[in-house]
PDB file of C-alpha atoms in Angstrom:
ATOM      1  CA  MET A   6      15.942 -20.920 -16.825  1.00 70.00           C
ATOM      2  CA  LYS A   7      16.180 -18.556 -13.874  1.00 82.00           C
ATOM      3  CA  GLN A   8      13.308 -16.188 -13.178  1.00 90.00           C
ATOM      4  CA  PRO A   9      14.143 -12.508 -13.669  1.00 94.00           C
ATOM      5  CA  ARG A  10      13.940 -10.068 -10.795  1.00 97.00           C
ATOM      6  CA  ARG A  11      10.785  -7.984 -11.192  1.00 98.00           C
ATOM      7  CA  LEU A  12       9.988  -5.044  -8.932  1.00 98.00           C
ATOM      8  CA  ILE A  13       6.882  -2.954  -8.337  1.00 98.00           C
ATOM      9  CA  ILE A  14       7.726   0.426  -6.808  1.00 98.00           C
ATOM     10  CA  ASN A  15       4.589   1.879  -5.268  1.00 98.00           C
ATOM     11  CA  GLY A  16       3.591   5.214  -3.751  1.00 98.00           C
ATOM     12  CA  ASP A  17       0.976   4.906  -0.998  1.00 98.00           C
ATOM     13  CA  ASP A  18      -1.621   7.512   0.076  1.00 98.00           C
ATOM     14  CA  PHE A  19      -2.143   8.888  -3.447  1.00 98.00           C
ATOM     15  CA  GLY A  20      -5.079  11.283  -3.151  1.00 98.00           C
ATOM     16  CA  SER A  21      -4.455  12.246   0.470  1.00 97.00           C
ATOM     17  CA  SER A  22      -3.012  15.673  -0.425  1.00 97.00           C
ATOM     18  CA  ARG A  23      -1.814  17.638  -3.428  1.00 97.00           C
ATOM     19  CA  GLN A  24       1.759  17.403  -2.085  1.00 97.00           C
ATOM     20  CA  VAL A  25       1.557  13.605  -2.109  1.00 98.00           C
ATOM     21  CA  ASN A  26      -0.073  13.550  -5.550  1.00 98.00           C
ATOM     22  CA  GLU A  27       2.566  15.766  -7.111  1.00 98.00           C
ATOM     23  CA  ALA A  28       5.362  13.749  -5.513  1.00 98.00           C
ATOM     24  CA  VAL A  29       3.922  10.502  -6.905  1.00 98.00           C
ATOM     25  CA  ILE A  30       3.802  11.941 -10.407  1.00 98.00           C
ATOM     26  CA  LEU A  31       7.289  13.433 -10.118  1.00 98.00           C
ATOM     27  CA  ALA A  32       8.675  10.099  -8.906  1.00 98.00           C
ATOM     28  CA  HIS A  33       6.946   8.351 -11.814  1.00 98.00           C
ATOM     29  CA  ARG A  34       8.082  10.777 -14.510  1.00 98.00           C
ATOM     30  CA  ARG A  35      11.632  11.409 -13.296  1.00 98.00           C
ATOM     31  CA  GLY A  36      12.281   8.437 -11.080  1.00 98.00           C
ATOM     32  CA  VAL A  37      11.514   4.757 -10.682  1.00 98.00           C
ATOM     33  CA  LEU A  38       7.973   4.736  -9.289  1.00 98.00           C
ATOM     34  CA  THR A  39       5.664   2.504 -11.329  1.00 98.00           C
ATOM     35  CA  SER A  40       2.507   2.285  -9.241  1.00 98.00           C
ATOM     36  CA  ALA A  41       0.338   4.139  -6.722  1.00 98.00           C
ATOM     37  CA  SER A  42      -2.390   3.287  -4.213  1.00 98.00           C
ATOM     38  CA  LEU A  43      -5.314   5.724  -4.287  1.00 98.00           C
ATOM     39  CA  MET A  44      -7.242   6.850  -1.213  1.00 98.00           C
ATOM     40  CA  VAL A  45     -10.673   7.552  -2.685  1.00 98.00           C
ATOM     41  CA  SER A  46     -11.734   9.358   0.492  1.00 96.00           C
ATOM     42  CA  GLY A  47      -8.619  11.536   0.446  1.00 97.00           C
ATOM     43  CA  ARG A  48      -8.970  15.301   0.362  1.00 96.00           C
ATOM     44  CA  ALA A  49      -7.145  15.489  -2.983  1.00 98.00           C
ATOM     45  CA  TYR A  50      -8.846  12.526  -4.678  1.00 98.00           C
ATOM     46  CA  GLU A  51     -10.063  14.399  -7.773  1.00 98.00           C
ATOM     47  CA  HIS A  52      -6.609  15.930  -8.261  1.00 98.00           C
ATOM     48  CA  ALA A  53      -5.027  12.473  -8.065  1.00 98.00           C
ATOM     49  CA  VAL A  54      -7.448  10.998 -10.612  1.00 98.00           C
ATOM     50  CA  ALA A  55      -6.771  13.839 -13.062  1.00 98.00           C
ATOM     51  CA  LEU A  56      -3.009  13.373 -12.712  1.00 98.00           C
ATOM     52  CA  ALA A  57      -3.301   9.607 -13.136  1.00 98.00           C
ATOM     53  CA  LYS A  58      -5.265  10.049 -16.357  1.00 98.00           C
ATOM     54  CA  ASP A  59      -2.559  12.385 -17.646  1.00 98.00           C
ATOM     55  CA  ASN A  60       0.041   9.705 -16.848  1.00 98.00           C
ATOM     56  CA  PRO A  61      -1.399   6.432 -18.171  1.00 97.00           C
ATOM     57  CA  GLY A  62       1.855   4.566 -17.553  1.00 98.00           C
ATOM     58  CA  LEU A  63       1.244   4.848 -13.812  1.00 98.00           C
ATOM     59  CA  ALA A  64      -0.672   1.821 -12.501  1.00 98.00           C
ATOM     60  CA  VAL A  65      -3.194   2.782  -9.827  1.00 98.00           C
ATOM     61  CA  GLY A  66      -4.783   0.549  -7.208  1.00 98.00           C
ATOM     62  CA  LEU A  67      -7.244   1.088  -4.375  1.00 98.00           C
ATOM     63  CA  HIS A  68      -5.859   1.983  -0.944  1.00 98.00           C
ATOM     64  CA  VAL A  69      -8.794   0.854   1.207  1.00 98.00           C
ATOM     65  CA  THR A  70      -9.081   3.103   4.236  1.00 97.00           C
ATOM     66  CA  CYS A  71     -10.787   1.935   7.415  1.00 95.00           C
ATOM     67  CA  ALA A  72      -8.445   3.430  10.018  1.00 94.00           C
ATOM     68  CA  ASP A  73      -6.631   6.743  10.359  1.00 94.00           C
ATOM     69  CA  GLY A  74      -8.623   8.507   7.663  1.00 93.00           C
ATOM     70  CA  TYR A  75     -11.980   9.522   6.294  1.00 94.00           C
ATOM     71  CA  PRO A  76     -14.873   7.374   5.071  1.00 96.00           C
ATOM     72  CA  VAL A  77     -16.631   7.752   1.732  1.00 97.00           C
ATOM     73  CA  MET A  78     -20.042   7.257   3.325  1.00 96.00           C
ATOM     74  CA  HIS A  79     -21.560   9.915   5.558  1.00 93.00           C
ATOM     75  CA  PRO A  80     -20.573   9.263   9.202  1.00 92.00           C
ATOM     76  CA  SER A  81     -24.232   9.126  10.189  1.00 92.00           C
ATOM     77  CA  GLU A  82     -24.618   6.028   7.961  1.00 94.00           C
ATOM     78  CA  ILE A  83     -21.792   4.182   9.712  1.00 95.00           C
ATOM     79  CA  PRO A  84     -21.941   5.308  13.362  1.00 93.00           C
ATOM     80  CA  HIS A  85     -20.249   2.152  14.683  1.00 92.00           C
ATOM     81  CA  VAL A  86     -17.285   2.710  12.354  1.00 91.00           C
ATOM     82  CA  ALA A  87     -16.843   6.484  12.122  1.00 89.00           C
ATOM     83  CA  GLY A  88     -16.509   8.588  15.250  1.00 77.00           C
ATOM     84  CA  ASN A  89     -18.238  11.834  16.167  1.00 75.00           C
ATOM     85  CA  ASN A  90     -15.524  13.726  14.299  1.00 82.00           C
ATOM     86  CA  GLY A  91     -16.427  11.872  11.092  1.00 85.00           C
ATOM     87  CA  THR A  92     -13.202   9.868  10.857  1.00 91.00           C
ATOM     88  CA  PHE A  93     -12.119   6.291  11.457  1.00 93.00           C
ATOM     89  CA  PRO A  94     -10.174   5.521  14.652  1.00 88.00           C
ATOM     90  CA  ALA A  95      -6.650   6.862  14.281  1.00 88.00           C
ATOM     91  CA  ASN A  96      -5.249   3.784  16.011  1.00 88.00           C
ATOM     92  CA  PRO A  97      -5.378   0.739  13.675  1.00 87.00           C
ATOM     93  CA  ALA A  98      -5.397  -1.648  16.647  1.00 86.00           C
ATOM     94  CA  LEU A  99      -8.486   0.053  18.064  1.00 85.00           C
ATOM     95  CA  ALA A 100     -10.176  -0.100  14.663  1.00 88.00           C
ATOM     96  CA  GLY A 101      -9.299  -3.790  14.394  1.00 85.00           C
ATOM     97  CA  LEU A 102     -10.845  -4.562  17.772  1.00 87.00           C
ATOM     98  CA  ARG A 103     -14.006  -2.717  16.785  1.00 88.00           C
ATOM     99  CA  TYR A 104     -14.335  -4.715  13.549  1.00 90.00           C
ATOM    100  CA  PHE A 105     -13.606  -8.020  15.249  1.00 87.00           C
ATOM    101  CA  PHE A 106     -16.064  -7.730  18.132  1.00 87.00           C
ATOM    102  CA  GLY A 107     -18.812  -5.502  16.735  1.00 88.00           C
ATOM    103  CA  ARG A 108     -21.466  -7.053  14.487  1.00 90.00           C
ATOM    104  CA  ASN A 109     -22.817  -3.624  13.519  1.00 93.00           C
ATOM    105  CA  ALA A 110     -19.282  -2.389  12.863  1.00 93.00           C
ATOM    106  CA  ARG A 111     -18.617  -5.329  10.538  1.00 94.00           C
ATOM    107  CA  ARG A 112     -21.803  -4.667   8.566  1.00 96.00           C
ATOM    108  CA  GLU A 113     -20.969  -0.969   8.265  1.00 96.00           C
ATOM    109  CA  LEU A 114     -17.379  -1.787   7.319  1.00 96.00           C
ATOM    110  CA  PHE A 115     -18.621  -3.937   4.445  1.00 97.00           C
ATOM    111  CA  ASN A 116     -20.858  -1.137   3.174  1.00 97.00           C
ATOM    112  CA  GLU A 117     -18.063   1.412   3.455  1.00 98.00           C
ATOM    113  CA  VAL A 118     -15.549  -0.755   1.584  1.00 98.00           C
ATOM    114  CA  VAL A 119     -18.132  -1.346  -1.165  1.00 98.00           C
ATOM    115  CA  ALA A 120     -18.538   2.444  -1.385  1.00 98.00           C
ATOM    116  CA  GLN A 121     -14.772   2.859  -1.764  1.00 98.00           C
ATOM    117  CA  PHE A 122     -14.593   0.242  -4.530  1.00 98.00           C
ATOM    118  CA  GLU A 123     -17.529   1.890  -6.269  1.00 98.00           C
ATOM    119  CA  LYS A 124     -15.957   5.347  -6.071  1.00 98.00           C
ATOM    120  CA  PHE A 125     -12.729   4.007  -7.549  1.00 98.00           C
ATOM    121  CA  SER A 126     -14.707   2.302 -10.307  1.00 98.00           C
ATOM    122  CA  ARG A 127     -16.496   5.568 -11.151  1.00 98.00           C
ATOM    123  CA  SER A 128     -13.133   7.323 -11.537  1.00 98.00           C
ATOM    124  CA  GLY A 129     -12.583   5.543 -14.867  1.00 97.00           C
ATOM    125  CA  LEU A 130      -9.180   4.245 -13.752  1.00 98.00           C
ATOM    126  CA  ALA A 131      -8.359   0.563 -14.128  1.00 97.00           C
ATOM    127  CA  PHE A 132      -7.904  -1.337 -10.847  1.00 97.00           C
ATOM    128  CA  SER A 133      -4.232  -2.281 -10.675  1.00 98.00           C
ATOM    129  CA  HIS A 134      -4.505  -3.886  -7.245  1.00 98.00           C
ATOM    130  CA  VAL A 135      -5.997  -3.548  -3.791  1.00 98.00           C
ATOM    131  CA  ASP A 136      -4.186  -2.829  -0.539  1.00 98.00           C
ATOM    132  CA  SER A 137      -5.064  -0.876   2.589  1.00 97.00           C
ATOM    133  CA  HIS A 138      -4.007   2.063   4.704  1.00 96.00           C
ATOM    134  CA  CYS A 139      -1.936   0.906   7.702  1.00 94.00           C
ATOM    135  CA  HIS A 140      -2.038  -2.635   6.202  1.00 94.00           C
ATOM    136  CA  LEU A 141      -5.302  -3.182   8.053  1.00 94.00           C
ATOM    137  CA  HIS A 142      -6.304  -5.854   5.557  1.00 96.00           C
ATOM    138  CA  VAL A 143      -4.024  -8.276   7.406  1.00 95.00           C
ATOM    139  CA  HIS A 144      -6.881  -8.234   9.952  1.00 94.00           C
ATOM    140  CA  PRO A 145      -9.030 -11.344   9.289  1.00 94.00           C
ATOM    141  CA  VAL A 146     -12.336  -9.437   9.203  1.00 95.00           C
ATOM    142  CA  VAL A 147     -11.010  -6.721   6.914  1.00 96.00           C
ATOM    143  CA  LEU A 148      -9.307  -9.263   4.654  1.00 97.00           C
ATOM    144  CA  ASP A 149     -12.467 -11.336   4.308  1.00 96.00           C
ATOM    145  CA  THR A 150     -14.381  -8.160   3.437  1.00 97.00           C
ATOM    146  CA  ILE A 151     -11.857  -7.064   0.824  1.00 97.00           C
ATOM    147  CA  VAL A 152     -11.638 -10.530  -0.736  1.00 98.00           C
ATOM    148  CA  GLU A 153     -15.412 -10.778  -1.105  1.00 97.00           C
ATOM    149  CA  ILE A 154     -15.754  -7.310  -2.611  1.00 98.00           C
ATOM    150  CA  SER A 155     -12.690  -7.705  -4.852  1.00 98.00           C
ATOM    151  CA  GLU A 156     -14.295 -10.819  -6.324  1.00 97.00           C
ATOM    152  CA  MET A 157     -17.482  -8.831  -6.962  1.00 97.00           C
ATOM    153  CA  TYR A 158     -15.400  -6.404  -9.035  1.00 96.00           C
ATOM    154  CA  GLY A 159     -13.301  -9.084 -10.744  1.00 96.00           C
ATOM    155  CA  ILE A 160     -10.044  -8.021  -9.088  1.00 97.00           C
ATOM    156  CA  LYS A 161      -7.520 -10.725  -8.208  1.00 97.00           C
ATOM    157  CA  ARG A 162      -4.402  -8.719  -7.287  1.00 98.00           C
ATOM    158  CA  VAL A 163      -3.881  -7.858  -3.612  1.00 98.00           C
ATOM    159  CA  ARG A 164      -0.835  -6.722  -1.674  1.00 98.00           C
ATOM    160  CA  VAL A 165       0.373  -9.107   1.009  1.00 97.00           C
ATOM    161  CA  PRO A 166       2.705  -7.065   3.271  1.00 95.00           C
ATOM    162  CA  SER A 167       5.125  -9.946   3.812  1.00 94.00           C
ATOM    163  CA  ASP A 168       8.303  -8.014   4.607  1.00 95.00           C
ATOM    164  CA  CYS A 169      11.731  -9.441   5.424  1.00 94.00           C
ATOM    165  CA  PHE A 170      12.720  -8.626   9.002  1.00 91.00           C
ATOM    166  CA  PHE A 171      16.351  -9.629   8.504  1.00 91.00           C
ATOM    167  CA  ALA A 172      16.737  -7.321   5.503  1.00 94.00           C
ATOM    168  CA  ALA A 173      15.507  -4.428   7.658  1.00 93.00           C
ATOM    169  CA  LEU A 174      17.395  -5.421  10.818  1.00 91.00           C
ATOM    170  CA  PRO A 175      20.681  -3.550  10.120  1.00 92.00           C
ATOM    171  CA  PHE A 176      18.696  -0.337   9.598  1.00 92.00           C
ATOM    172  CA  LEU A 177      16.401  -0.555  12.641  1.00 87.00           C
ATOM    173  CA  PRO A 178      17.223   1.787  15.534  1.00 79.00           C
ATOM    174  CA  SER A 179      16.018  -0.874  18.008  1.00 74.00           C
ATOM    175  CA  PRO A 180      15.096  -4.410  16.914  1.00 66.00           C
ATOM    176  CA  LEU A 181      13.197  -5.479  20.056  1.00 64.00           C
ATOM    177  CA  VAL A 182       9.766  -3.962  19.379  1.00 60.00           C
ATOM    178  CA  PRO A 183       9.893  -4.637  15.607  1.00 71.00           C
ATOM    179  CA  ALA A 184      10.766  -8.289  16.303  1.00 78.00           C
ATOM    180  CA  GLY A 185       7.427  -8.831  18.042  1.00 82.00           C
ATOM    181  CA  TYR A 186       5.646  -6.865  15.351  1.00 85.00           C
ATOM    182  CA  ALA A 187       7.361  -9.006  12.712  1.00 87.00           C
ATOM    183  CA  LEU A 188       6.128 -12.217  14.360  1.00 89.00           C
ATOM    184  CA  VAL A 189       2.526 -10.977  14.397  1.00 88.00           C
ATOM    185  CA  PHE A 190       2.739  -9.963  10.737  1.00 90.00           C
ATOM    186  CA  LYS A 191       4.306 -13.286   9.794  1.00 92.00           C
ATOM    187  CA  LEU A 192       1.337 -15.150  11.270  1.00 93.00           C
ATOM    188  CA  LEU A 193      -1.248 -12.823   9.743  1.00 93.00           C
ATOM    189  CA  THR A 194       0.327 -12.741   6.284  1.00 95.00           C
ATOM    190  CA  ALA A 195       0.648 -16.541   6.282  1.00 95.00           C
ATOM    191  CA  ARG A 196      -3.134 -16.715   6.754  1.00 95.00           C
ATOM    192  CA  MET A 197      -3.564 -14.100   4.024  1.00 96.00           C
ATOM    193  CA  LYS A 198      -1.519 -16.115   1.558  1.00 97.00           C
ATOM    194  CA  ARG A 199      -3.429 -19.319   2.217  1.00 97.00           C
ATOM    195  CA  LYS A 200      -6.799 -17.637   1.769  1.00 97.00           C
ATOM    196  CA  LEU A 201      -5.782 -15.642  -1.307  1.00 97.00           C
ATOM    197  CA  ARG A 202      -4.249 -18.663  -3.044  1.00 97.00           C
ATOM    198  CA  ARG A 203      -7.373 -20.725  -2.403  1.00 97.00           C
ATOM    199  CA  ARG A 204      -9.455 -17.997  -4.045  1.00 96.00           C
ATOM    200  CA  GLY A 205      -7.146 -17.578  -7.036  1.00 97.00           C
ATOM    201  CA  PHE A 206      -5.623 -14.220  -6.097  1.00 97.00           C
ATOM    202  CA  ILE A 207      -2.078 -13.260  -7.071  1.00 97.00           C
ATOM    203  CA  PHE A 208       0.465 -11.133  -5.217  1.00 97.00           C
ATOM    204  CA  PRO A 209       4.220 -10.404  -5.065  1.00 97.00           C
ATOM    205  CA  GLN A 210       6.163 -12.880  -2.953  1.00 94.00           C
ATOM    206  CA  ARG A 211       7.814 -10.139  -0.904  1.00 96.00           C
ATOM    207  CA  VAL A 212       6.751  -6.569  -0.058  1.00 97.00           C
ATOM    208  CA  TYR A 213       9.343  -4.289   1.533  1.00 98.00           C
ATOM    209  CA  GLY A 214       8.762  -1.158   3.597  1.00 95.00           C
ATOM    210  CA  ASN A 215       6.640  -2.303   6.540  1.00 94.00           C
ATOM    211  CA  PHE A 216       9.383  -2.553   9.148  1.00 92.00           C
ATOM    212  CA  LEU A 217      10.878   0.788   8.141  1.00 92.00           C
ATOM    213  CA  THR A 218       7.681   2.734   7.525  1.00 90.00           C
ATOM    214  CA  GLY A 219       8.530   6.322   8.366  1.00 88.00           C
ATOM    215  CA  ALA A 220      12.247   5.551   8.293  1.00 90.00           C
ATOM    216  CA  MET A 221      13.037   4.482   4.723  1.00 96.00           C
ATOM    217  CA  SER A 222      16.579   5.427   3.720  1.00 97.00           C
ATOM    218  CA  LEU A 223      18.629   5.348   0.545  1.00 98.00           C
ATOM    219  CA  GLU A 224      21.033   2.855   2.115  1.00 98.00           C
ATOM    220  CA  TYR A 225      18.206   0.468   2.939  1.00 98.00           C
ATOM    221  CA  VAL A 226      16.727   0.685  -0.556  1.00 98.00           C
ATOM    222  CA  LEU A 227      20.104   0.089  -2.212  1.00 98.00           C
ATOM    223  CA  SER A 228      20.633  -2.962   0.001  1.00 98.00           C
ATOM    224  CA  LEU A 229      17.212  -4.312  -1.010  1.00 98.00           C
ATOM    225  CA  LEU A 230      18.028  -3.908  -4.687  1.00 98.00           C
ATOM    226  CA  LYS A 231      21.303  -5.768  -4.241  1.00 97.00           C
ATOM    227  CA  GLY A 232      19.622  -8.717  -2.501  1.00 97.00           C
ATOM    228  CA  LEU A 233      16.308  -8.701  -4.353  1.00 97.00           C
ATOM    229  CA  PRO A 234      15.026 -12.262  -4.857  1.00 96.00           C
ATOM    230  CA  ARG A 235      14.032 -13.595  -8.242  1.00 96.00           C
ATOM    231  CA  GLY A 236      10.370 -13.340  -9.112  1.00 96.00           C
ATOM    232  CA  ASP A 237       7.996 -10.525  -8.144  1.00 97.00           C
ATOM    233  CA  SER A 238       8.628  -8.103  -5.281  1.00 98.00           C
ATOM    234  CA  GLU A 239       7.344  -4.695  -4.221  1.00 98.00           C
ATOM    235  CA  ILE A 240       8.852  -1.771  -2.345  1.00 98.00           C
ATOM    236  CA  TYR A 241       6.394   0.876  -1.229  1.00 98.00           C
ATOM    237  CA  PHE A 242       7.035   4.475  -0.218  1.00 98.00           C
ATOM    238  CA  HIS A 243       5.183   7.482   1.178  1.00 97.00           C
ATOM    239  CA  PRO A 244       6.549  10.362  -0.912  1.00 98.00           C
ATOM    240  CA  ALA A 245       5.413  13.979  -0.703  1.00 97.00           C
ATOM    241  CA  LEU A 246       6.646  17.368  -1.798  1.00 96.00           C
ATOM    242  CA  PRO A 247       7.356  19.689   1.122  1.00 88.00           C
ATOM    243  CA  SER A 248       4.694  22.126   2.176  1.00 76.00           C
ATOM    244  CA  SER A 249       5.910  25.635   2.790  1.00 62.00           C
ATOM    245  CA  PRO A 250       7.408  25.950   5.292  1.00 60.00           C
ATOM    246  CA  LEU A 251       8.443  22.500   6.560  1.00 56.00           C
ATOM    247  CA  ASN A 252       8.747  23.788  10.141  1.00 59.00           C
ATOM    248  CA  ASP A 253      11.025  20.847  10.996  1.00 60.00           C
ATOM    249  CA  ASP A 254       8.064  18.457  10.777  1.00 75.00           C
ATOM    250  CA  THR A 255       9.703  15.031  11.054  1.00 77.00           C
ATOM    251  CA  GLY A 256       6.975  13.248   9.110  1.00 83.00           C
ATOM    252  CA  LYS A 257       7.017  15.721   6.243  1.00 88.00           C
ATOM    253  CA  LEU A 258      10.791  15.665   6.094  1.00 92.00           C
ATOM    254  CA  GLN A 259      10.691  11.875   5.836  1.00 94.00           C
ATOM    255  CA  GLN A 260       8.125  12.006   3.030  1.00 95.00           C
ATOM    256  CA  PHE A 261      10.391  14.378   1.099  1.00 96.00           C
ATOM    257  CA  ARG A 262      13.355  12.083   1.839  1.00 96.00           C
ATOM    258  CA  GLU A 263      11.431   9.190   0.283  1.00 98.00           C
ATOM    259  CA  LEU A 264      10.689  11.252  -2.817  1.00 98.00           C
ATOM    260  CA  SER A 265      14.411  11.986  -3.029  1.00 98.00           C
ATOM    261  CA  ILE A 266      15.165   8.263  -2.926  1.00 98.00           C
ATOM    262  CA  LEU A 267      12.763   7.580  -5.788  1.00 98.00           C
ATOM    263  CA  VAL A 268      14.462  10.120  -8.080  1.00 98.00           C
ATOM    264  CA  ASN A 269      18.020   9.356  -6.950  1.00 98.00           C
ATOM    265  CA  PRO A 270      20.193   8.334  -9.935  1.00 98.00           C
ATOM    266  CA  ASP A 271      21.986   5.723  -7.810  1.00 98.00           C
ATOM    267  CA  VAL A 272      18.699   3.848  -7.429  1.00 98.00           C
ATOM    268  CA  ARG A 273      18.163   3.804 -11.182  1.00 98.00           C
ATOM    269  CA  SER A 274      21.733   2.713 -11.842  1.00 98.00           C
ATOM    270  CA  LYS A 275      21.488  -0.161  -9.340  1.00 98.00           C
ATOM    271  CA  ILE A 276      18.222  -1.321 -10.909  1.00 98.00           C
ATOM    272  CA  ASP A 277      20.011  -1.449 -14.256  1.00 98.00           C
ATOM    273  CA  LEU A 278      23.141  -3.042 -12.786  1.00 98.00           C
ATOM    274  CA  PHE A 279      21.225  -5.891 -11.129  1.00 97.00           C
ATOM    275  CA  GLN A 280      19.008  -6.332 -14.205  1.00 97.00           C
ATOM    276  CA  ILE A 281      15.822  -5.655 -12.260  1.00 98.00           C
ATOM    277  CA  ILE A 282      12.699  -5.254 -14.385  1.00 98.00           C
ATOM    278  CA  LEU A 283      10.403  -2.499 -13.161  1.00 98.00           C
ATOM    279  CA  SER A 284       6.810  -3.712 -13.271  1.00 98.00           C
ATOM    280  CA  THR A 285       3.293  -3.221 -11.888  1.00 98.00           C
ATOM    281  CA  TYR A 286       0.582  -5.407 -10.412  1.00 98.00           C
ATOM    282  CA  PHE A 287      -0.894  -5.711 -13.897  1.00 97.00           C
ATOM    283  CA  ASP A 288       2.237  -7.602 -14.927  1.00 96.00           C
ATOM    284  CA  LEU A 289       1.576 -10.333 -12.360  1.00 94.00           C
ATOM    285  CA  ASP A 290      -1.092 -11.721 -14.708  1.00 81.00           C
ATOM    286  CA  LYS A 291       1.585 -12.371 -17.344  1.00 76.00           C
ATOM    287  CA  HIS A 292       3.671 -14.578 -15.050  1.00 64.00           C
ATOM    288  CA  LEU A 293       1.025 -17.096 -13.985  1.00 57.00           C
TER     289      LEU A 293
END
């Protein structure tokens, strides 16, 4: 018997702003979004938790943040991780180098990630899964940290951002730079899969959105639905309602475009046409 096609549709950066929070809920109620990844250090964290509790059908996981964002701990407690402005390095590569080469940074990273898990736990929400902002958990040090702490909390569902370069290729403005990026991610996610399988973790076989982060389009999403493999997959988005005014902000326009994709009736009709079952990370347990 052939496996059905199951699809998690996730909204990242839940908790980062009220505009993101409201877009996630709108996409869940009126669209196809099934899941969200919560930034517990986000400026709209409490708002996100309240909305999630009002919408129990939305699965919520932890979006571990250790680059391009704020820590949960006071910056003075993690001086080798947080800068003078109280934030993590905006550049994920710089953050990764710091965690790889700095013993103090690794110790502080561990404490900060524990604090993020603990804050999520105190929210009263059930852990759907764990992933990370900027996919920094593909970094060996960050992955090892997250695996150890996830096991402490009894969580065995982690996103592996194993995207398909060839599915994204027709929609890339220039394939040269993404091709090198794709090779690096292929090597890192292969290591992730080996480690996670050894430790009994579960994850979707394919996660789409990495190669077109900031450039997701309706055409790309419809092509993914048409060619979706059997088994478990995930497509993640960064939706947000527009702030007023938009001021031609490219990033904000793209976030609104991604919300529009999630509530587009053509997306729903293609999901039905191709007999795709919308699911969450919780459902992975049922298919072991």
